[in-house]
PDB file of C-alpha atoms and ligand atoms in Angstrom:
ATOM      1  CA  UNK A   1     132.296 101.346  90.199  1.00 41.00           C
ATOM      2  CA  UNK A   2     131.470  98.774  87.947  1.00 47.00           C
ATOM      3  CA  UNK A   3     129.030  96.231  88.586  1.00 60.00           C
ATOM      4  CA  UNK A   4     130.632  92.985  89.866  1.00 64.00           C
ATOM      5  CA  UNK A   5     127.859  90.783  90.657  1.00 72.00           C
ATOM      6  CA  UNK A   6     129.153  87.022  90.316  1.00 80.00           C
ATOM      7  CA  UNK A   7     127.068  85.599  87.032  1.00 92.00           C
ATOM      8  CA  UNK A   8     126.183  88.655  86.223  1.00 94.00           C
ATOM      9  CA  UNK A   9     127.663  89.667  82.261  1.00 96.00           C
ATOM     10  CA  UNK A  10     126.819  92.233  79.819  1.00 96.00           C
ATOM     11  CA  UNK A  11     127.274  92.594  76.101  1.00 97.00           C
ATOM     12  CA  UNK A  12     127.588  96.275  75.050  1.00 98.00           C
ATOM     13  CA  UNK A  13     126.506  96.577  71.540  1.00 98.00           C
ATOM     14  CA  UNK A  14     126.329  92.913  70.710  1.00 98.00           C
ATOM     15  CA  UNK A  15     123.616  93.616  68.424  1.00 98.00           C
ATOM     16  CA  UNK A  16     124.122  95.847  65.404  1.00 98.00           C
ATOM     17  CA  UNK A  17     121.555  97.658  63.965  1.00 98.00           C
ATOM     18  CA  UNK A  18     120.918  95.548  61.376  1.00 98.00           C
ATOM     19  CA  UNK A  19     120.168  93.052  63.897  1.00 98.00           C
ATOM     20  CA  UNK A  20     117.934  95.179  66.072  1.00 99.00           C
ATOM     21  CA  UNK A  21     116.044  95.896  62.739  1.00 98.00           C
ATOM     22  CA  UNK A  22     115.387  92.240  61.937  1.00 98.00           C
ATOM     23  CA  UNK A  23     114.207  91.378  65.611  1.00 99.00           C
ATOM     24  CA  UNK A  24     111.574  94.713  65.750  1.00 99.00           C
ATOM     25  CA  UNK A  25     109.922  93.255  62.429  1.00 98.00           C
ATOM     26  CA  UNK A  26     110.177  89.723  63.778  1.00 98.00           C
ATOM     27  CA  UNK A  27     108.837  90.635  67.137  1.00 98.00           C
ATOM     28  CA  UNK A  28     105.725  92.890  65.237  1.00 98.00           C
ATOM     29  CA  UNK A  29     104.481  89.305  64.286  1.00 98.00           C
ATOM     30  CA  UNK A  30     104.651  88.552  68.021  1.00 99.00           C
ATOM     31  CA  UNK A  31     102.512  91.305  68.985  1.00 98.00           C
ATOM     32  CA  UNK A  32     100.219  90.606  66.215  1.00 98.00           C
ATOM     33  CA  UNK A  33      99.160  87.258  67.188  1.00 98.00           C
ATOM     34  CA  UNK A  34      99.449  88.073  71.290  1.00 98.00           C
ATOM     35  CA  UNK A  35      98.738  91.749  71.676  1.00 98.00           C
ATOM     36  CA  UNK A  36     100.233  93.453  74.626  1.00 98.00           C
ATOM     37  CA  UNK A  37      98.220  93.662  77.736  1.00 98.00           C
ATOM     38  CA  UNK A  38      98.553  95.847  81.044  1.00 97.00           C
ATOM     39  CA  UNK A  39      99.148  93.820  83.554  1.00 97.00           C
ATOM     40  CA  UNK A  40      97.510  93.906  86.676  1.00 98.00           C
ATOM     41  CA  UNK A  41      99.937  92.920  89.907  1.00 96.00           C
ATOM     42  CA  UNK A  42      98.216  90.219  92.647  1.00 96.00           C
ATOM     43  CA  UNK A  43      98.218  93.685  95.054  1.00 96.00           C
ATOM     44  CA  UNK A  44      95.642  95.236  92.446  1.00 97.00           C
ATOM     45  CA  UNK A  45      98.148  97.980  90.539  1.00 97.00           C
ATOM     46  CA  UNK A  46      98.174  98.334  87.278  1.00 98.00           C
ATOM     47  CA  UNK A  47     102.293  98.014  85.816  1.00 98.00           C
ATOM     48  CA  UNK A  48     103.076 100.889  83.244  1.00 98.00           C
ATOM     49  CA  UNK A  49     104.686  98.206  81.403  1.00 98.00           C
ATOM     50  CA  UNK A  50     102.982  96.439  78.774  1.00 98.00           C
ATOM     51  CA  UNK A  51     103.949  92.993  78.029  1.00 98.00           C
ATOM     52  CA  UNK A  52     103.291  89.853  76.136  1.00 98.00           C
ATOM     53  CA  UNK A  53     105.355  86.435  75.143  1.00 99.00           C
ATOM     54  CA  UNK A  54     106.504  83.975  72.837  1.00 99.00           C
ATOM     55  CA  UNK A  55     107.111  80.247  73.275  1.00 98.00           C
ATOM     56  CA  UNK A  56     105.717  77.539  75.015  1.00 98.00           C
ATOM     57  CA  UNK A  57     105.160  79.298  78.231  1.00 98.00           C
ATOM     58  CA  UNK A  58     104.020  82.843  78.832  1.00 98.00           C
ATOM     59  CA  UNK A  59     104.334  85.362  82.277  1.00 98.00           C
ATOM     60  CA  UNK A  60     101.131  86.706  83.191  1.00 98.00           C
ATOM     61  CA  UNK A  61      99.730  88.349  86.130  1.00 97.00           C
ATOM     62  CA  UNK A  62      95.907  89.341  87.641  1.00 97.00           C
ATOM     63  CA  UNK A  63      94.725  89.386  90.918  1.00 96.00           C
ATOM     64  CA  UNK A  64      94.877  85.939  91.530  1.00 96.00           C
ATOM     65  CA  UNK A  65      98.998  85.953  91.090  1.00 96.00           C
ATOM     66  CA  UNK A  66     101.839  85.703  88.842  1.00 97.00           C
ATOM     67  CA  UNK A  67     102.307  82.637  87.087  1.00 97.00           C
ATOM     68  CA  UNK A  68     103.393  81.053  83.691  1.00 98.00           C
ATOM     69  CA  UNK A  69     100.273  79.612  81.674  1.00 97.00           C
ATOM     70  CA  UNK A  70     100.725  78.093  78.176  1.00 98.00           C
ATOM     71  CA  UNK A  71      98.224  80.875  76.962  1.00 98.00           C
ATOM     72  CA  UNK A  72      97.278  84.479  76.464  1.00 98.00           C
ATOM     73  CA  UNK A  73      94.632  85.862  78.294  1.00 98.00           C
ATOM     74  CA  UNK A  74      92.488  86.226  74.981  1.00 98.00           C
ATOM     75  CA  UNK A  75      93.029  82.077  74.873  1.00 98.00           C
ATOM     76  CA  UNK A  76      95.191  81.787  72.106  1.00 98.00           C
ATOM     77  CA  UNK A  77      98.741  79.560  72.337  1.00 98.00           C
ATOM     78  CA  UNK A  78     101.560  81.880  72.401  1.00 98.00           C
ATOM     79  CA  UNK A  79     103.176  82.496  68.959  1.00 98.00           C
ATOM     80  CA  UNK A  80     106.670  80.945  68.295  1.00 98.00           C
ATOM     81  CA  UNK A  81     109.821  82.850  69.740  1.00 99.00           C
ATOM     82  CA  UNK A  82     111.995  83.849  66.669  1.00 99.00           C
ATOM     83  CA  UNK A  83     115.135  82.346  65.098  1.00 98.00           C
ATOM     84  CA  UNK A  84     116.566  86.164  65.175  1.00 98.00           C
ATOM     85  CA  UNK A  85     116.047  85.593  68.690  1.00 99.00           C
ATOM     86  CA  UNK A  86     116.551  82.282  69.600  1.00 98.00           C
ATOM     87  CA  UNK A  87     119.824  82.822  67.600  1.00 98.00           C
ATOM     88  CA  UNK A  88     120.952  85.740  70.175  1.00 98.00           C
ATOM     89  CA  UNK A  89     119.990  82.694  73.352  1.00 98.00           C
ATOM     90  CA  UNK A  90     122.371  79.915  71.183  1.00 98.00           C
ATOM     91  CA  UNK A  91     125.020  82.695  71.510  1.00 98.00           C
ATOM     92  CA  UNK A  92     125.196  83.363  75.104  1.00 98.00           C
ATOM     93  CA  UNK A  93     123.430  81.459  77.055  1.00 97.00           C
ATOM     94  CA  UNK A  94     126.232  78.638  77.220  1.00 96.00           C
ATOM     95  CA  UNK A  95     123.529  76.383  77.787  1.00 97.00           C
ATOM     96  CA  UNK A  96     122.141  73.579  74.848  1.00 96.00           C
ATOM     97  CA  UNK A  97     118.020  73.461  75.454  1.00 96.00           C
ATOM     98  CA  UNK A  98     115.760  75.707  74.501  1.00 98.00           C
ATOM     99  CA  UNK A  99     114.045  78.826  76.604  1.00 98.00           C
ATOM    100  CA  UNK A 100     110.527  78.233  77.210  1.00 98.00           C
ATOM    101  CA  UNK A 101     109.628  81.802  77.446  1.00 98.00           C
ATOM    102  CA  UNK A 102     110.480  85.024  75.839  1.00 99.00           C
ATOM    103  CA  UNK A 103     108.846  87.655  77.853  1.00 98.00           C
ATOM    104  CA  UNK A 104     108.580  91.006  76.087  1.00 99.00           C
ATOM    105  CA  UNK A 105     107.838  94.485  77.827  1.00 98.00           C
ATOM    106  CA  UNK A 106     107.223  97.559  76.062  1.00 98.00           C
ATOM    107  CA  UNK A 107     108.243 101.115  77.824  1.00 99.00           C
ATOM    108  CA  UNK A 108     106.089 103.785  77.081  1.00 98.00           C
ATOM    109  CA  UNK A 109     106.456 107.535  77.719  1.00 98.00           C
ATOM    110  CA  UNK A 110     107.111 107.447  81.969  1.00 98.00           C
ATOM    111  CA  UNK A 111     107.126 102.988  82.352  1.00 98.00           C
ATOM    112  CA  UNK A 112     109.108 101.683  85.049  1.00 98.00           C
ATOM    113  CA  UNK A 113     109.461  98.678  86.845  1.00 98.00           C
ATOM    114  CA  UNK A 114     110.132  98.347  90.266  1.00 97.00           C
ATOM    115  CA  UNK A 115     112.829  96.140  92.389  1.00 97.00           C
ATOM    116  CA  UNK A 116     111.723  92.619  91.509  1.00 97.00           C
ATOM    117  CA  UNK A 117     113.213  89.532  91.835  1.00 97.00           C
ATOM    118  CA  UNK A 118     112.607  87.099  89.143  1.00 97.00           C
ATOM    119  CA  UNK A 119     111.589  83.497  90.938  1.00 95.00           C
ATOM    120  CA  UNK A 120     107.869  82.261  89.310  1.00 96.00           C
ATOM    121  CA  UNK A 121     110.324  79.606  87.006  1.00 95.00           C
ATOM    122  CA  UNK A 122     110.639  76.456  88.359  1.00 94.00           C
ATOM    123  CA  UNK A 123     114.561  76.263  88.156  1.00 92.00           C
ATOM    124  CA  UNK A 124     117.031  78.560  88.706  1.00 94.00           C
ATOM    125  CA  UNK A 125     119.853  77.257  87.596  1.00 95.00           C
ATOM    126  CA  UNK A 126     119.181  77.952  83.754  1.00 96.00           C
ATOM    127  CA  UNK A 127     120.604  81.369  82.999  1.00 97.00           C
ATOM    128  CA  UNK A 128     118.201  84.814  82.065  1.00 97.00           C
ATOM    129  CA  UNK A 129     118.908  86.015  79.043  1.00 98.00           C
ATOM    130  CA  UNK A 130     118.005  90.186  78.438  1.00 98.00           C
ATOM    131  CA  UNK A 131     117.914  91.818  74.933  1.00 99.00           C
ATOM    132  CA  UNK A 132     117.327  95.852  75.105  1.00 99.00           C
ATOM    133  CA  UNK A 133     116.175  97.521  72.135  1.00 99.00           C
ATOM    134  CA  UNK A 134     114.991 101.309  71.188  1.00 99.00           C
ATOM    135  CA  UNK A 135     114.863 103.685  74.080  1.00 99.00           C
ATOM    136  CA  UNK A 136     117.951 103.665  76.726  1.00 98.00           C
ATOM    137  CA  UNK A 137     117.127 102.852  80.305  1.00 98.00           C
ATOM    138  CA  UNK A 138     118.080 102.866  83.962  1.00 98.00           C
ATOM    139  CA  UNK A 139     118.679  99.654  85.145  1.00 98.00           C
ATOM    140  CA  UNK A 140     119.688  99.175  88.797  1.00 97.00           C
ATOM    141  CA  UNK A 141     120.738  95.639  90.235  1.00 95.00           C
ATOM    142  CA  UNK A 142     120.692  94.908  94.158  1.00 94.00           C
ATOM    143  CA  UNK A 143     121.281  91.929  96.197  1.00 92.00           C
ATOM    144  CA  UNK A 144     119.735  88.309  96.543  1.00 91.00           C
ATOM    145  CA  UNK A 145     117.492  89.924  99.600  1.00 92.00           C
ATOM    146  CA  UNK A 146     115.572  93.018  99.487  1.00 93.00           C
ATOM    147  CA  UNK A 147     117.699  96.570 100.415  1.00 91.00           C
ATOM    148  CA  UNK A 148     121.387  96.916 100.745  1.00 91.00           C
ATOM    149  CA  UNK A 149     123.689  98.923  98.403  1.00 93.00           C
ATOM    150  CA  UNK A 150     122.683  98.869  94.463  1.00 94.00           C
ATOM    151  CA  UNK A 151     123.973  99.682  91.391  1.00 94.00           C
ATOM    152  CA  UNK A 152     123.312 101.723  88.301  1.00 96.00           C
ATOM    153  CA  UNK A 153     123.607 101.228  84.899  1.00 96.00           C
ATOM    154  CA  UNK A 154     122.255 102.363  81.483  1.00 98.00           C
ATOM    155  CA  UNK A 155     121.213  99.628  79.060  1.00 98.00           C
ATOM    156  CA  UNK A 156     121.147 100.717  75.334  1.00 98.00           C
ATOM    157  CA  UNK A 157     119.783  99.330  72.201  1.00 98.00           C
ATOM    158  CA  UNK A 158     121.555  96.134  71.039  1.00 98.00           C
ATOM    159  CA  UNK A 159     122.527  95.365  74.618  1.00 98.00           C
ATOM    160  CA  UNK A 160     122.642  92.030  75.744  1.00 98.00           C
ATOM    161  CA  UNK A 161     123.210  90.745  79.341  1.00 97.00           C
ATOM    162  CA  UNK A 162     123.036  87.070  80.650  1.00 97.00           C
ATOM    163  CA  UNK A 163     122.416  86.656  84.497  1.00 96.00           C
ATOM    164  CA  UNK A 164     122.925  83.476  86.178  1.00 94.00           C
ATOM    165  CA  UNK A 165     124.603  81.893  89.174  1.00 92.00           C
ATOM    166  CA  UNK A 166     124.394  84.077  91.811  1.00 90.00           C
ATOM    167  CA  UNK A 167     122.667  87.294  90.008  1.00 93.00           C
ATOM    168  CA  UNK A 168     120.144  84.963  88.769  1.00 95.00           C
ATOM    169  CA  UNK A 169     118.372  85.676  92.058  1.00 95.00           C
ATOM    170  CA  UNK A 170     119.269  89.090  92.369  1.00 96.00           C
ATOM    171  CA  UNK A 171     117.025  92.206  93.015  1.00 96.00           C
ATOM    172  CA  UNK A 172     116.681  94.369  89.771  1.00 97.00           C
ATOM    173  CA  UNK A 173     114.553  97.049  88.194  1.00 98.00           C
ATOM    174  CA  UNK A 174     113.990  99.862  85.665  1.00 98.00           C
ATOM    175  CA  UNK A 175     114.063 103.239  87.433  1.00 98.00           C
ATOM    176  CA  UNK A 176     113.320 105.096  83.796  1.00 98.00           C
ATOM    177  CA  UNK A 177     113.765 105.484  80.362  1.00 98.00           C
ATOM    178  CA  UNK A 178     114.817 108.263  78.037  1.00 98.00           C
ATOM    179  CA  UNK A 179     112.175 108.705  75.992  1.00 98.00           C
ATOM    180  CA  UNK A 180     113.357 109.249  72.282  1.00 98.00           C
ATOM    181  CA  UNK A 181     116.740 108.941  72.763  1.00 98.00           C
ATOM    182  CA  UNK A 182     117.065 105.934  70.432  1.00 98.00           C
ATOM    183  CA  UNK A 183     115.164 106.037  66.423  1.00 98.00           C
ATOM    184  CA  UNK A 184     115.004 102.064  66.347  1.00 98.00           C
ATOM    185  CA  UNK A 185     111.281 102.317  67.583  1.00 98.00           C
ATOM    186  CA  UNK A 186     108.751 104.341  65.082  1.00 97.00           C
ATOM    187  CA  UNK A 187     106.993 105.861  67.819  1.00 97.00           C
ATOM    188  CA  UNK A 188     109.668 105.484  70.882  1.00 98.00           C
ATOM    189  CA  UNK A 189     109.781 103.387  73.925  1.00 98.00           C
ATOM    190  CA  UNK A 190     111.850 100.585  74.693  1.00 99.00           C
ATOM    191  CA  UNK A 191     111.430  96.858  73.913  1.00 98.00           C
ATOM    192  CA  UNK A 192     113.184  94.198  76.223  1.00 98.00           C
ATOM    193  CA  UNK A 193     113.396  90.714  75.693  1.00 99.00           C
ATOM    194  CA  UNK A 194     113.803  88.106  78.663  1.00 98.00           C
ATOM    195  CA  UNK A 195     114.722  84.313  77.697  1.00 98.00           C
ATOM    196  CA  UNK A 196     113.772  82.026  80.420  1.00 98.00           C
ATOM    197  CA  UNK A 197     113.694  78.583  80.950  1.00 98.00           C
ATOM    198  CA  UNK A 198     111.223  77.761  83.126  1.00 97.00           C
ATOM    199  CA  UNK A 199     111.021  74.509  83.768  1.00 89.00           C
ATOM    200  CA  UNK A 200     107.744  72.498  85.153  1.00 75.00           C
ATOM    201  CA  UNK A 201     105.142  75.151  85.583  1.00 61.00           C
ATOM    202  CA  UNK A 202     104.930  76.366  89.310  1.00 60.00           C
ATOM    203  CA  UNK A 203     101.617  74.705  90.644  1.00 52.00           C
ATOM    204  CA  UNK A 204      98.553  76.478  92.345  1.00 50.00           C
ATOM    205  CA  UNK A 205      99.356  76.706  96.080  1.00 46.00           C
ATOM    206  CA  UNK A 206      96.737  74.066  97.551  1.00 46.00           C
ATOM    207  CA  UNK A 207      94.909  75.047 100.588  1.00 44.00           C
TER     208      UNK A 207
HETATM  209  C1  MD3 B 301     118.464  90.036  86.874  1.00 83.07           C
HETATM  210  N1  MD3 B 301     112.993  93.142  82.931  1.00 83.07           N
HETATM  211  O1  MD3 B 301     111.156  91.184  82.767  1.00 83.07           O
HETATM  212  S1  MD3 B 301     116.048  93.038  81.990  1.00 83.07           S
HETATM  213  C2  MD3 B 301     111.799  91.276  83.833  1.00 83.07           C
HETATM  214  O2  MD3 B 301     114.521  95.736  81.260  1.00 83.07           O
HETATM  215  C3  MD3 B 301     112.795  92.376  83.979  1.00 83.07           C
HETATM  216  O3  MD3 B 301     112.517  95.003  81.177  1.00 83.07           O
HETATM  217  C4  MD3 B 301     113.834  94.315  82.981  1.00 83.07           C
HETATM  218  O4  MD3 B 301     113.336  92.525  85.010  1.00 83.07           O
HETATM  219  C5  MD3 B 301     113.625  95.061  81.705  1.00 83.07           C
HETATM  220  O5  MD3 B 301     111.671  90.512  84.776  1.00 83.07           O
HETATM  221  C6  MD3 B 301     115.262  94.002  83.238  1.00 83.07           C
HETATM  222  C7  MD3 B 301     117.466  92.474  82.837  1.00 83.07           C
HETATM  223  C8  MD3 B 301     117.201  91.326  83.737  1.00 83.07           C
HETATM  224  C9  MD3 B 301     116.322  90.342  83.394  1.00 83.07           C
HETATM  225  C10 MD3 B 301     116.169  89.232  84.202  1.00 83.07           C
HETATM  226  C11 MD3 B 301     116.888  89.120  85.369  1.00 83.07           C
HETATM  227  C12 MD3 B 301     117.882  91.242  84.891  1.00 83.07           C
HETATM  228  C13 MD3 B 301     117.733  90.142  85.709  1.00 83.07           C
HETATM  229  C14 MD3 B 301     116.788  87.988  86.190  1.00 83.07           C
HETATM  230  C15 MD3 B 301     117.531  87.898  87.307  1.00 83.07           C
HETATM  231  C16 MD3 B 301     118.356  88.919  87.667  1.00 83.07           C
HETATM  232 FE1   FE B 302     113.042  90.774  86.241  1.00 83.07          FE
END
C-alpha cells in the first residue's frame, strides 16, 4: 500500500545525476569547514550516524540535549548552505523564506536511525525538506504519537520528499541501508539532506 500520509510527498528521481554530482562536491566544502561529528544522544548513546550542517542554525546533540546552536562544536559559524541546494528548497518547498538549517547525516557501513520525531524547531508549520543521495535506504514513517501501524519505503539517490502539514510531526526513521548499492559516493554510504526552518531558537528549559 502506498504511503498516504496527508503532507506527506515524494519526488522519485527528481535529481539527475548530474545534479547529485554537483551537490556531493558542493557539500565536500561543507564537511571541510564543519567536519562530521558522532553525536552523542541526551540518554548517553552514541548515533551511528554522523552529521554536521550548513546555514545559520545547526542540530547538535550531547548529554545536556538536543538543540539548534549557531555553531559547531569546534566553535566555528556553520558554513553557507549551497545554491545547488537551496535551489532544490526554491523548488519544492512552496514556501518563499529561506531554511535556516541544512542538517546533513552520513550512513556508514550498518548506520541507522531510530523512530524519531522531528520537534527541536520552533515552528512547525514550515515544511521539511529531505534530499537522499548515494546508498539506498529503508525509510519507515509512523504516526503523530509513538506505535501504531507504519510504513515502508526505499529512498534512492536523487530522491526528494517534502513533509509538512500533518506528516510534519510524524514518527520516522532509517531501519538500514544497502551498503554499495549506489556509485555516487567514492567510498559508499548515504548522504541525506534535511532543510528546516527553524524559527527562534528553542530556549534552555529554566528551572
Ligand atoms: C518526516 N533523517 O535528520 S529524511 C532527520 O534519511 C531524519 O537521514 C532521515 O529523520 C534520513 O531528522 C529521514 C526524511 C524526513 C526528514 C524529516 C522529517 C522525514 C521526516 C520530518 C518530519 C517527518
Ligand atoms: Fe527526522
Amino acid at each position: 500500500m502506498p504511503l498516504n500520509i496527508k503532507g506527506f510527498r515524494i519526488y522519485p528521481g527528481f535529481l539527475d545525476s548530474l545534479r547529485q554530482a554537483a551537490v556531493v562536491t558542493d557539500l565536500r566544502r561543507v564537511v571541510a569547514l564543519a567536519p562530521l561529528l558522532s553525536p552523542v544522544t541526551p540518554g548517553g548513546r552514541r548515533m551511528s550516524v554522523r552529521m554536521t550542517s550548513a546555514g545559520r542554525l545547526g542540530w547538535v546533540t550531547d548529554r545536556s540535549g538536543y538543540r539548534y546552536q549557531a555553531r559547531h562544536p569546534g566553535g566555528q559559524g556553520w558554513p553557507a548552505i549551497p545554491e545547488s541546494v537551496l535551489a532544490i528548497w526554491d523548488e519544492l518547498s512552496g514556501v518563499r523564506r529561506a531554511p535556516d538549517c541544512c542538517l546533513v547525516n552520513y550512513y556508514g557501513q550498518g548506520a541507522r536511525m531510530g523512530m524519531h520525531q522531528d520537534k527541536d524547531e520552533g515552528d512547525f508549520d514550515w515544511p521539511v525538506v529531505s534530499v537522499s543521495l548515494g546508498d539506498e535506504a529503508l525509510f519507515r514513517m509512523g504516526n503523530p504519537c509513538r506505535g501504531g501501524r507504519t510504513e515502508s519505503l526505499w529512498l534512492r539517490s536523487g530522491d526528494v520528499v517534502v513533509m509538512g502539514g500533518a506528516a510534519r510531526l510524524a514518527y520516522h526513521g532509517i531501519d538500514r541501508i544497502r551498503f554499495g548499492s549506489s556509485r555516487l559516493l567514492p567510498k559508499g554510504g548515504r548522504l541525506n539532506l534535511t532543510l528546516r526552518v527553524v524559527g527562534h531558537e528553542k530556549m534552555p528549559e529554566t528551572p
